[in-house]
């Protein structure tokens, strides 16, 4: 493997000799090196000496990433993660067996001393486990060759003992499998759904021998495939032995004499019955529980990354666990038996390597290695210049490109640029050559340059290339940006008009079963739509949310309607393109690459960035480094890290001596942003000021003067910043937070700004017009879907106002030391709301805040609330934006029916900004009937409780209010006739046409082959879910898209049945055909017919050795007159296979010749 060559060169660095000497002597050592290169260091250590390496990092997501990055070099077979358990021992809930299995496997590998890299977060190590002295975590290894072997003892397990051994390891014996951690036994056959397994295994015994071993579908028992070996890891983290039970009964003697619940649960432990809070008894079964690292076998290496950060990570999590324990009535002594306090965390006695950041350590390490980041992002010439410079300097220069087609594309470019290169595969004997650019096929997460080792690695990620808008749109799941529908909803068929969706039916046609959508039209007409055409059917959403008129089939009505709508979309598209073109023609400022100061500022960020956040940051930086003015929307839920993206963009702008303006819809949000930006930027000498009524006239005047003379770098404020007296000296970046909150006049001013400076817009619930422009390819968008680690969804209650509910909610929050927002949105009646809160919770300290108060009064109240001097803040929606108080985790809104959906969602985001469970109560008066729209809004806020629902809320808001507000009067009328989704689709197509973008649309490819194409009802019972996946499949644009859908289906429903697999393969054929210019794949008289295939493509295929061999093997015939290929298909053979092979061969040739 390449890592063998890389580690030799890395460890040849002179600076690393002291570290190597200590490692070889078995002594502890330390190394100063940046975080991005640490996975490479660990992979190099493993390649140099394969042994057990236990890596501890800060944060659960960081552990996952670290393991993935190490696996890129040494393979997944040699890496695993030891995850944190999300359940608490005292909670009566079933543990996640996927997590249990991963933890048991990791501890088992450590105990057995296997050559593997195990990665864990510090917080995952807090929970104690069975001591290392036992063999609790060893697997049962099953194979036809050796039978069942206990890995701990190496002894054969007899068939008659096998079931008991599974029970002793936490497995439940059931009549049928019920997920991981269960097994069934019928005669000599045992089905085991192993802890951590994706599918169960069926073991067929013949005496004590294993006669058959295969993976099966849990629900049907259908065979997935035979396997050579299976490892069955324990389903719990302790063993119940006779000695342990004796110790437990002695310790709980008093409870066992009087407590019925304890008596029952101890009896269940004895009988091997699994129950929710069984882990609570674990400390009584042993003299003392152990810590995970104590399981590391002799000869293991423990790698500690940033000890200070590890302690902080563990301490933060332990504080949360303590709060949860006290809320559940768990004593400190009991907690100490279950969890290790951070100060008592044991990193074991094995050899240790400590990795630290050079910037933090001040030289107290055995060696420090300087690392540079490849400066290749932005223009292509930067990449070529950097490569030439590294080769000229005698560095071993590598370019990591895992995708074969991408490698071939780059090789053509490098050839044209006269850059000498050579391919060096990971699996092979070929040596790296410093005279050339070594193109390697491994998925390196981060590039690096290590001058001391003469190593230069460039990864695809370093390029941070911005794809075109159309390509970005393909990464958005169509079901997230179009409206779902269910039986009873109005829908639109692109060719036949508006109908009622009556459900899904299965019918047989020409000997094949298919699923159809049943659409009901005017005058009782019915239309059966094959699911492969489901992309032609969209939910009807009109301008005012009212019910539409059904279309009459077999008339010219619909074609006339579509003609008018297309004309309207075309006109709007040209208007949008005109704005886009004007921006593109303006040469903006091209910012330089990140400085050392930028990196230092970013390292101060106290949390682990999420993958989506990192992608958004890379997108923004790439925009800023290009010459085109940036206009990007960052769409992410409340608290998902949009502000950090803005901070880094602002710092980048100021680093190049440009000024930044931050526009906020409210004074409070402006003040919040001012505090955040000021605190982060002050150490770097960057001056941040704010224009708000919290500042005196003199202060505001000084801020304006500073912005005009350039001494103020960043100015934060409301729409006041759009006034004529705001005259920046050198404005480079405008950041707009929650643009939908600004008025029409302000939006026009913002529109004019976009033509000259970089604009970054942040939104949790984007306005529909913004959303539509982003999706139609006119505006760039980055989505932050991933919540911060350990963030919990807010628990939502929607119901009538009741004093007992209000009282209970406030008191529960106060009992756990938290605070409450109570929102009443009418200033004139807010004093009445105050009285209601005082009556419900007289012991609470209550404050009040609303927009009619003076700036000084609001500031005082907010300071008191932030300091914890107020328990309940009674306020108007003034708190909607900008209040960030992690101690406030209960929100109560009265008269919630009066607020818009986006507003309700924004308010909900004020709580749940820490790791504590948060609660939101949306209450309405019991005596007043709710309007239909208000009911829908409240149902939606109760339904969309998942983290990251902002985009769905925007779509639902559009659905409830209607889509009339997003367009002018002319377009609204035409959109009303066809519905929002179809009109948006027309607009996207019109934008592409206006840009001159061409290509065969996937829906124009006809696939007509003799096979069953459907998702079986027994595989996916819910109609809504089948419609959802049918829509995903129909919208797939590439083979990669289809593979992602297949993975999603299998993870949720298990192995695919043949008809479902056919459905996915059909989608792949469609994607491949479109790329090759093929419009028809049909079956006729025992042959598959593929047409048209151009003469040039056929000629290129015959010149390509691989393609020609495939065509000859398939016995494909080409007919020049009709531009088609035919492939014979034997009777009983699926036509999908030969069609797929031929199209894949043509696709490869077409890609080579682009």
mmCIF file with all atom_site columns, C-alpha atoms in Angstrom, residues 780-939:
data_model
loop_
_atom_site.group_PDB
_atom_site.id
_atom_site.type_symbol
_atom_site.label_atom_id
_atom_site.label_alt_id
_atom_site.label_comp_id
_atom_site.label_asym_id
_atom_site.label_entity_id
_atom_site.label_seq_id
_atom_site.pdbx_PDB_ins_code
_atom_site.Cartn_x
_atom_site.Cartn_y
_atom_site.Cartn_z
_atom_site.occupancy
_atom_site.B_iso_or_equiv
_atom_site.pdbx_formal_charge
_atom_site.auth_seq_id
_atom_site.auth_comp_id
_atom_site.auth_asym_id
_atom_site.auth_atom_id
_atom_site.pdbx_PDB_model_num
ATOM 1   C CA . UNK A 1 780 ? -25.738 30.105 -5.143 1.00 0.00 ? 780 UNK A CA 1
ATOM 2   C CA . UNK A 1 781 ? -26.852 28.313 -2.000 1.00 0.00 ? 781 UNK A CA 1
ATOM 3   C CA . UNK A 1 782 ? -25.132 26.310 0.724  1.00 0.00 ? 782 UNK A CA 1
ATOM 4   C CA . UNK A 1 783 ? -27.242 24.162 3.030  1.00 0.00 ? 783 UNK A CA 1
ATOM 5   C CA . UNK A 1 784 ? -26.257 23.386 6.621  1.00 0.00 ? 784 UNK A CA 1
ATOM 6   C CA . UNK A 1 785 ? -28.333 20.306 7.417  1.00 0.00 ? 785 UNK A CA 1
ATOM 7   C CA . UNK A 1 786 ? -26.166 18.795 10.179 1.00 0.00 ? 786 UNK A CA 1
ATOM 8   C CA . UNK A 1 787 ? -26.919 19.822 13.771 1.00 0.00 ? 787 UNK A CA 1
ATOM 9   C CA . UNK A 1 788 ? -24.065 20.469 16.209 1.00 0.00 ? 788 UNK A CA 1
ATOM 10  C CA . UNK A 1 789 ? -22.956 17.371 18.139 1.00 0.00 ? 789 UNK A CA 1
ATOM 11  C CA . UNK A 1 790 ? -25.312 16.283 20.947 1.00 0.00 ? 790 UNK A CA 1
ATOM 12  C CA . UNK A 1 791 ? -27.957 18.874 20.030 1.00 0.00 ? 791 UNK A CA 1
ATOM 13  C CA . UNK A 1 792 ? -31.435 17.555 20.853 1.00 0.00 ? 792 UNK A CA 1
ATOM 14  C CA . UNK A 1 793 ? -34.693 18.378 19.072 1.00 0.00 ? 793 UNK A CA 1
ATOM 15  C CA . UNK A 1 794 ? -36.973 20.673 21.058 1.00 0.00 ? 794 UNK A CA 1
ATOM 16  C CA . UNK A 1 795 ? -39.920 18.819 22.587 1.00 0.00 ? 795 UNK A CA 1
ATOM 17  C CA . UNK A 1 796 ? -43.067 20.586 21.306 1.00 0.00 ? 796 UNK A CA 1
ATOM 18  C CA . UNK A 1 797 ? -46.505 20.860 22.932 1.00 0.00 ? 797 UNK A CA 1
ATOM 19  C CA . UNK A 1 798 ? -49.373 22.448 20.986 1.00 0.00 ? 798 UNK A CA 1
ATOM 20  C CA . UNK A 1 799 ? -52.628 22.966 22.869 1.00 0.00 ? 799 UNK A CA 1
ATOM 21  C CA . UNK A 1 800 ? -55.048 25.238 24.682 1.00 0.00 ? 800 UNK A CA 1
ATOM 22  C CA . UNK A 1 801 ? -53.768 27.748 27.263 1.00 0.00 ? 801 UNK A CA 1
ATOM 23  C CA . UNK A 1 802 ? -54.096 26.276 30.728 1.00 0.00 ? 802 UNK A CA 1
ATOM 24  C CA . UNK A 1 803 ? -52.672 27.707 33.938 1.00 0.00 ? 803 UNK A CA 1
ATOM 25  C CA . UNK A 1 804 ? -51.629 24.255 35.176 1.00 0.00 ? 804 UNK A CA 1
ATOM 26  C CA . UNK A 1 805 ? -49.619 23.658 31.967 1.00 0.00 ? 805 UNK A CA 1
ATOM 27  C CA . UNK A 1 806 ? -47.933 27.073 32.260 1.00 0.00 ? 806 UNK A CA 1
ATOM 28  C CA . UNK A 1 807 ? -47.260 26.605 35.967 1.00 0.00 ? 807 UNK A CA 1
ATOM 29  C CA . UNK A 1 808 ? -45.796 23.111 35.501 1.00 0.00 ? 808 UNK A CA 1
ATOM 30  C CA . UNK A 1 809 ? -43.583 24.184 32.606 1.00 0.00 ? 809 UNK A CA 1
ATOM 31  C CA . UNK A 1 810 ? -42.130 27.152 34.507 1.00 0.00 ? 810 UNK A CA 1
ATOM 32  C CA . UNK A 1 811 ? -41.569 25.241 37.742 1.00 0.00 ? 811 UNK A CA 1
ATOM 33  C CA . UNK A 1 812 ? -39.900 22.268 36.027 1.00 0.00 ? 812 UNK A CA 1
ATOM 34  C CA . UNK A 1 813 ? -37.488 24.621 34.283 1.00 0.00 ? 813 UNK A CA 1
ATOM 35  C CA . UNK A 1 814 ? -36.725 26.512 37.486 1.00 0.00 ? 814 UNK A CA 1
ATOM 36  C CA . UNK A 1 815 ? -36.130 23.262 39.401 1.00 0.00 ? 815 UNK A CA 1
ATOM 37  C CA . UNK A 1 816 ? -33.327 22.348 37.018 1.00 0.00 ? 816 UNK A CA 1
ATOM 38  C CA . UNK A 1 817 ? -31.794 25.815 37.301 1.00 0.00 ? 817 UNK A CA 1
ATOM 39  C CA . UNK A 1 818 ? -33.014 27.122 33.957 1.00 0.00 ? 818 UNK A CA 1
ATOM 40  C CA . UNK A 1 819 ? -34.954 30.120 32.655 1.00 0.00 ? 819 UNK A CA 1
ATOM 41  C CA . UNK A 1 820 ? -38.139 30.629 30.626 1.00 0.00 ? 820 UNK A CA 1
ATOM 42  C CA . UNK A 1 821 ? -39.291 32.849 27.754 1.00 0.00 ? 821 UNK A CA 1
ATOM 43  C CA . UNK A 1 822 ? -42.987 33.711 27.888 1.00 0.00 ? 822 UNK A CA 1
ATOM 44  C CA . UNK A 1 823 ? -44.086 35.369 24.648 1.00 0.00 ? 823 UNK A CA 1
ATOM 45  C CA . UNK A 1 824 ? -47.181 37.553 24.317 1.00 0.00 ? 824 UNK A CA 1
ATOM 46  C CA . UNK A 1 825 ? -47.149 39.482 21.075 1.00 0.00 ? 825 UNK A CA 1
ATOM 47  C CA . UNK A 1 826 ? -49.383 42.450 21.941 1.00 0.00 ? 826 UNK A CA 1
ATOM 48  C CA . UNK A 1 827 ? -47.714 45.340 23.742 1.00 0.00 ? 827 UNK A CA 1
ATOM 49  C CA . UNK A 1 828 ? -51.071 46.734 24.930 1.00 0.00 ? 828 UNK A CA 1
ATOM 50  C CA . UNK A 1 829 ? -51.959 43.482 26.715 1.00 0.00 ? 829 UNK A CA 1
ATOM 51  C CA . UNK A 1 830 ? -48.505 42.393 27.856 1.00 0.00 ? 830 UNK A CA 1
ATOM 52  C CA . UNK A 1 831 ? -49.235 43.576 31.416 1.00 0.00 ? 831 UNK A CA 1
ATOM 53  C CA . UNK A 1 832 ? -52.158 41.096 31.455 1.00 0.00 ? 832 UNK A CA 1
ATOM 54  C CA . UNK A 1 833 ? -49.759 38.356 30.353 1.00 0.00 ? 833 UNK A CA 1
ATOM 55  C CA . UNK A 1 834 ? -47.459 39.357 33.204 1.00 0.00 ? 834 UNK A CA 1
ATOM 56  C CA . UNK A 1 835 ? -50.311 38.907 35.680 1.00 0.00 ? 835 UNK A CA 1
ATOM 57  C CA . UNK A 1 836 ? -51.103 35.440 34.255 1.00 0.00 ? 836 UNK A CA 1
ATOM 58  C CA . UNK A 1 837 ? -47.470 34.372 34.706 1.00 0.00 ? 837 UNK A CA 1
ATOM 59  C CA . UNK A 1 838 ? -47.367 35.770 38.267 1.00 0.00 ? 838 UNK A CA 1
ATOM 60  C CA . UNK A 1 839 ? -50.520 33.794 39.074 1.00 0.00 ? 839 UNK A CA 1
ATOM 61  C CA . UNK A 1 840 ? -49.139 30.588 37.545 1.00 0.00 ? 840 UNK A CA 1
ATOM 62  C CA . UNK A 1 841 ? -45.708 30.829 39.209 1.00 0.00 ? 841 UNK A CA 1
ATOM 63  C CA . UNK A 1 842 ? -45.742 33.366 42.073 1.00 0.00 ? 842 UNK A CA 1
ATOM 64  C CA . UNK A 1 843 ? -42.288 32.278 43.273 1.00 0.00 ? 843 UNK A CA 1
ATOM 65  C CA . UNK A 1 844 ? -40.631 33.164 39.941 1.00 0.00 ? 844 UNK A CA 1
ATOM 66  C CA . UNK A 1 845 ? -38.582 36.309 39.404 1.00 0.00 ? 845 UNK A CA 1
ATOM 67  C CA . UNK A 1 846 ? -40.197 37.899 36.360 1.00 0.00 ? 846 UNK A CA 1
ATOM 68  C CA . UNK A 1 847 ? -38.954 40.523 33.901 1.00 0.00 ? 847 UNK A CA 1
ATOM 69  C CA . UNK A 1 848 ? -40.644 42.198 30.944 1.00 0.00 ? 848 UNK A CA 1
ATOM 70  C CA . UNK A 1 849 ? -39.354 43.364 27.549 1.00 0.00 ? 849 UNK A CA 1
ATOM 71  C CA . UNK A 1 850 ? -41.096 44.914 24.525 1.00 0.00 ? 850 UNK A CA 1
ATOM 72  C CA . UNK A 1 851 ? -40.403 47.342 21.709 1.00 0.00 ? 851 UNK A CA 1
ATOM 73  C CA . UNK A 1 852 ? -42.048 50.361 23.335 1.00 0.00 ? 852 UNK A CA 1
ATOM 74  C CA . UNK A 1 853 ? -39.517 50.376 26.188 1.00 0.00 ? 853 UNK A CA 1
ATOM 75  C CA . UNK A 1 854 ? -36.491 52.645 26.016 1.00 0.00 ? 854 UNK A CA 1
ATOM 76  C CA . UNK A 1 855 ? -33.192 51.236 24.850 1.00 0.00 ? 855 UNK A CA 1
ATOM 77  C CA . UNK A 1 856 ? -31.774 51.594 28.355 1.00 0.00 ? 856 UNK A CA 1
ATOM 78  C CA . UNK A 1 857 ? -34.705 49.690 29.904 1.00 0.00 ? 857 UNK A CA 1
ATOM 79  C CA . UNK A 1 858 ? -34.394 46.817 27.385 1.00 0.00 ? 858 UNK A CA 1
ATOM 80  C CA . UNK A 1 859 ? -30.646 46.652 27.861 1.00 0.00 ? 859 UNK A CA 1
ATOM 81  C CA . UNK A 1 860 ? -31.022 46.485 31.649 1.00 0.00 ? 860 UNK A CA 1
ATOM 82  C CA . UNK A 1 861 ? -33.617 43.697 31.502 1.00 0.00 ? 861 UNK A CA 1
ATOM 83  C CA . UNK A 1 862 ? -31.549 41.702 29.033 1.00 0.00 ? 862 UNK A CA 1
ATOM 84  C CA . UNK A 1 863 ? -28.432 42.027 31.198 1.00 0.00 ? 863 UNK A CA 1
ATOM 85  C CA . UNK A 1 864 ? -30.394 40.845 34.255 1.00 0.00 ? 864 UNK A CA 1
ATOM 86  C CA . UNK A 1 865 ? -31.795 37.906 32.305 1.00 0.00 ? 865 UNK A CA 1
ATOM 87  C CA . UNK A 1 866 ? -28.341 36.946 30.982 1.00 0.00 ? 866 UNK A CA 1
ATOM 88  C CA . UNK A 1 867 ? -26.954 37.135 34.532 1.00 0.00 ? 867 UNK A CA 1
ATOM 89  C CA . UNK A 1 868 ? -29.643 34.728 35.795 1.00 0.00 ? 868 UNK A CA 1
ATOM 90  C CA . UNK A 1 869 ? -31.358 37.362 37.950 1.00 0.00 ? 869 UNK A CA 1
ATOM 91  C CA . UNK A 1 870 ? -34.682 36.778 36.150 1.00 0.00 ? 870 UNK A CA 1
ATOM 92  C CA . UNK A 1 871 ? -36.405 33.374 35.947 1.00 0.00 ? 871 UNK A CA 1
ATOM 93  C CA . UNK A 1 872 ? -39.119 34.229 33.419 1.00 0.00 ? 872 UNK A CA 1
ATOM 94  C CA . UNK A 1 873 ? -38.837 36.882 30.717 1.00 0.00 ? 873 UNK A CA 1
ATOM 95  C CA . UNK A 1 874 ? -42.266 38.000 29.521 1.00 0.00 ? 874 UNK A CA 1
ATOM 96  C CA . UNK A 1 875 ? -41.693 39.551 26.104 1.00 0.00 ? 875 UNK A CA 1
ATOM 97  C CA . UNK A 1 876 ? -43.098 40.265 22.687 1.00 0.00 ? 876 UNK A CA 1
ATOM 98  C CA . UNK A 1 877 ? -41.513 38.730 19.582 1.00 0.00 ? 877 UNK A CA 1
ATOM 99  C CA . UNK A 1 878 ? -38.686 41.189 20.169 1.00 0.00 ? 878 UNK A CA 1
ATOM 100 C CA . UNK A 1 879 ? -36.776 38.084 21.332 1.00 0.00 ? 879 UNK A CA 1
ATOM 101 C CA . UNK A 1 880 ? -37.333 36.329 17.969 1.00 0.00 ? 880 UNK A CA 1
ATOM 102 C CA . UNK A 1 881 ? -33.845 37.130 16.680 1.00 0.00 ? 881 UNK A CA 1
ATOM 103 C CA . UNK A 1 882 ? -30.566 37.454 18.456 1.00 0.00 ? 882 UNK A CA 1
ATOM 104 C CA . UNK A 1 883 ? -31.177 36.234 21.978 1.00 0.00 ? 883 UNK A CA 1
ATOM 105 C CA . UNK A 1 884 ? -28.695 33.468 22.641 1.00 0.00 ? 884 UNK A CA 1
ATOM 106 C CA . UNK A 1 885 ? -28.964 32.228 26.210 1.00 0.00 ? 885 UNK A CA 1
ATOM 107 C CA . UNK A 1 886 ? -28.061 28.524 26.636 1.00 0.00 ? 886 UNK A CA 1
ATOM 108 C CA . UNK A 1 887 ? -29.650 28.479 30.118 1.00 0.00 ? 887 UNK A CA 1
ATOM 109 C CA . UNK A 1 888 ? -33.110 29.240 28.705 1.00 0.00 ? 888 UNK A CA 1
ATOM 110 C CA . UNK A 1 889 ? -34.657 25.945 27.665 1.00 0.00 ? 889 UNK A CA 1
ATOM 111 C CA . UNK A 1 890 ? -38.392 26.465 27.998 1.00 0.00 ? 890 UNK A CA 1
ATOM 112 C CA . UNK A 1 891 ? -40.478 28.660 25.679 1.00 0.00 ? 891 UNK A CA 1
ATOM 113 C CA . UNK A 1 892 ? -44.181 29.417 26.208 1.00 0.00 ? 892 UNK A CA 1
ATOM 114 C CA . UNK A 1 893 ? -46.126 31.344 23.554 1.00 0.00 ? 893 UNK A CA 1
ATOM 115 C CA . UNK A 1 894 ? -49.676 32.449 24.231 1.00 0.00 ? 894 UNK A CA 1
ATOM 116 C CA . UNK A 1 895 ? -52.011 33.323 21.337 1.00 0.00 ? 895 UNK A CA 1
ATOM 117 C CA . UNK A 1 896 ? -49.652 31.375 19.095 1.00 0.00 ? 896 UNK A CA 1
ATOM 118 C CA . UNK A 1 897 ? -52.374 31.165 16.442 1.00 0.00 ? 897 UNK A CA 1
ATOM 119 C CA . UNK A 1 898 ? -51.715 34.848 15.638 1.00 0.00 ? 898 UNK A CA 1
ATOM 120 C CA . UNK A 1 899 ? -48.115 34.283 14.537 1.00 0.00 ? 899 UNK A CA 1
ATOM 121 C CA . UNK A 1 900 ? -46.819 33.152 11.148 1.00 0.00 ? 900 UNK A CA 1
ATOM 122 C CA . UNK A 1 901 ? -45.205 29.751 10.743 1.00 0.00 ? 901 UNK A CA 1
ATOM 123 C CA . UNK A 1 902 ? -41.727 31.144 10.075 1.00 0.00 ? 902 UNK A CA 1
ATOM 124 C CA . UNK A 1 903 ? -42.082 33.347 13.166 1.00 0.00 ? 903 UNK A CA 1
ATOM 125 C CA . UNK A 1 904 ? -43.150 30.413 15.338 1.00 0.00 ? 904 UNK A CA 1
ATOM 126 C CA . UNK A 1 905 ? -40.180 28.405 14.079 1.00 0.00 ? 905 UNK A CA 1
ATOM 127 C CA . UNK A 1 906 ? -37.767 31.273 14.684 1.00 0.00 ? 906 UNK A CA 1
ATOM 128 C CA . UNK A 1 907 ? -39.044 31.681 18.235 1.00 0.00 ? 907 UNK A CA 1
ATOM 129 C CA . UNK A 1 908 ? -38.684 27.945 18.863 1.00 0.00 ? 908 UNK A CA 1
ATOM 130 C CA . UNK A 1 909 ? -35.022 28.380 17.927 1.00 0.00 ? 909 UNK A CA 1
ATOM 131 C CA . UNK A 1 910 ? -34.490 30.584 20.977 1.00 0.00 ? 910 UNK A CA 1
ATOM 132 C CA . UNK A 1 911 ? -34.422 27.446 23.130 1.00 0.00 ? 911 UNK A CA 1
ATOM 133 C CA . UNK A 1 912 ? -32.549 24.192 22.678 1.00 0.00 ? 912 UNK A CA 1
ATOM 134 C CA . UNK A 1 913 ? -29.218 25.900 22.017 1.00 0.00 ? 913 UNK A CA 1
ATOM 135 C CA . UNK A 1 914 ? -27.350 23.686 24.490 1.00 0.00 ? 914 UNK A CA 1
ATOM 136 C CA . UNK A 1 915 ? -27.223 19.951 25.099 1.00 0.00 ? 915 UNK A CA 1
ATOM 137 C CA . UNK A 1 916 ? -30.108 20.067 27.588 1.00 0.00 ? 916 UNK A CA 1
ATOM 138 C CA . UNK A 1 917 ? -33.574 18.934 26.560 1.00 0.00 ? 917 UNK A CA 1
ATOM 139 C CA . UNK A 1 918 ? -35.631 22.016 25.681 1.00 0.00 ? 918 UNK A CA 1
ATOM 140 C CA . UNK A 1 919 ? -39.417 22.462 25.633 1.00 0.00 ? 919 UNK A CA 1
ATOM 141 C CA . UNK A 1 920 ? -41.668 24.742 23.560 1.00 0.00 ? 920 UNK A CA 1
ATOM 142 C CA . UNK A 1 921 ? -45.357 25.294 24.348 1.00 0.00 ? 921 UNK A CA 1
ATOM 143 C CA . UNK A 1 922 ? -47.497 26.793 21.574 1.00 0.00 ? 922 UNK A CA 1
ATOM 144 C CA . UNK A 1 923 ? -50.770 27.725 23.276 1.00 0.00 ? 923 UNK A CA 1
ATOM 145 C CA . UNK A 1 924 ? -54.029 29.215 21.989 1.00 0.00 ? 924 UNK A CA 1
ATOM 146 C CA . UNK A 1 925 ? -57.179 30.468 23.771 1.00 0.00 ? 925 UNK A CA 1
ATOM 147 C CA . UNK A 1 926 ? -59.584 27.636 24.668 1.00 0.00 ? 926 UNK A CA 1
ATOM 148 C CA . UNK A 1 927 ? -62.668 29.728 23.960 1.00 0.00 ? 927 UNK A CA 1
ATOM 149 C CA . UNK A 1 928 ? -61.774 30.907 20.440 1.00 0.00 ? 928 UNK A CA 1
ATOM 150 C CA . UNK A 1 929 ? -62.147 28.764 17.275 1.00 0.00 ? 929 UNK A CA 1
ATOM 151 C CA . UNK A 1 930 ? -58.999 28.509 15.138 1.00 0.00 ? 930 UNK A CA 1
ATOM 152 C CA . UNK A 1 931 ? -59.008 29.429 11.456 1.00 0.00 ? 931 UNK A CA 1
ATOM 153 C CA . UNK A 1 932 ? -58.037 26.702 8.987  1.00 0.00 ? 932 UNK A CA 1
ATOM 154 C CA . UNK A 1 933 ? -54.698 28.429 8.284  1.00 0.00 ? 933 UNK A CA 1
ATOM 155 C CA . UNK A 1 934 ? -53.905 28.817 11.991 1.00 0.00 ? 934 UNK A CA 1
ATOM 156 C CA . UNK A 1 935 ? -54.680 25.138 12.536 1.00 0.00 ? 935 UNK A CA 1
ATOM 157 C CA . UNK A 1 936 ? -52.320 24.183 9.695  1.00 0.00 ? 936 UNK A CA 1
ATOM 158 C CA . UNK A 1 937 ? -49.553 26.405 11.094 1.00 0.00 ? 937 UNK A CA 1
ATOM 159 C CA . UNK A 1 938 ? -49.824 24.878 14.559 1.00 0.00 ? 938 UNK A CA 1
ATOM 160 C CA . UNK A 1 939 ? -49.974 21.361 13.131 1.00 0.00 ? 939 UNK A CA 1
#
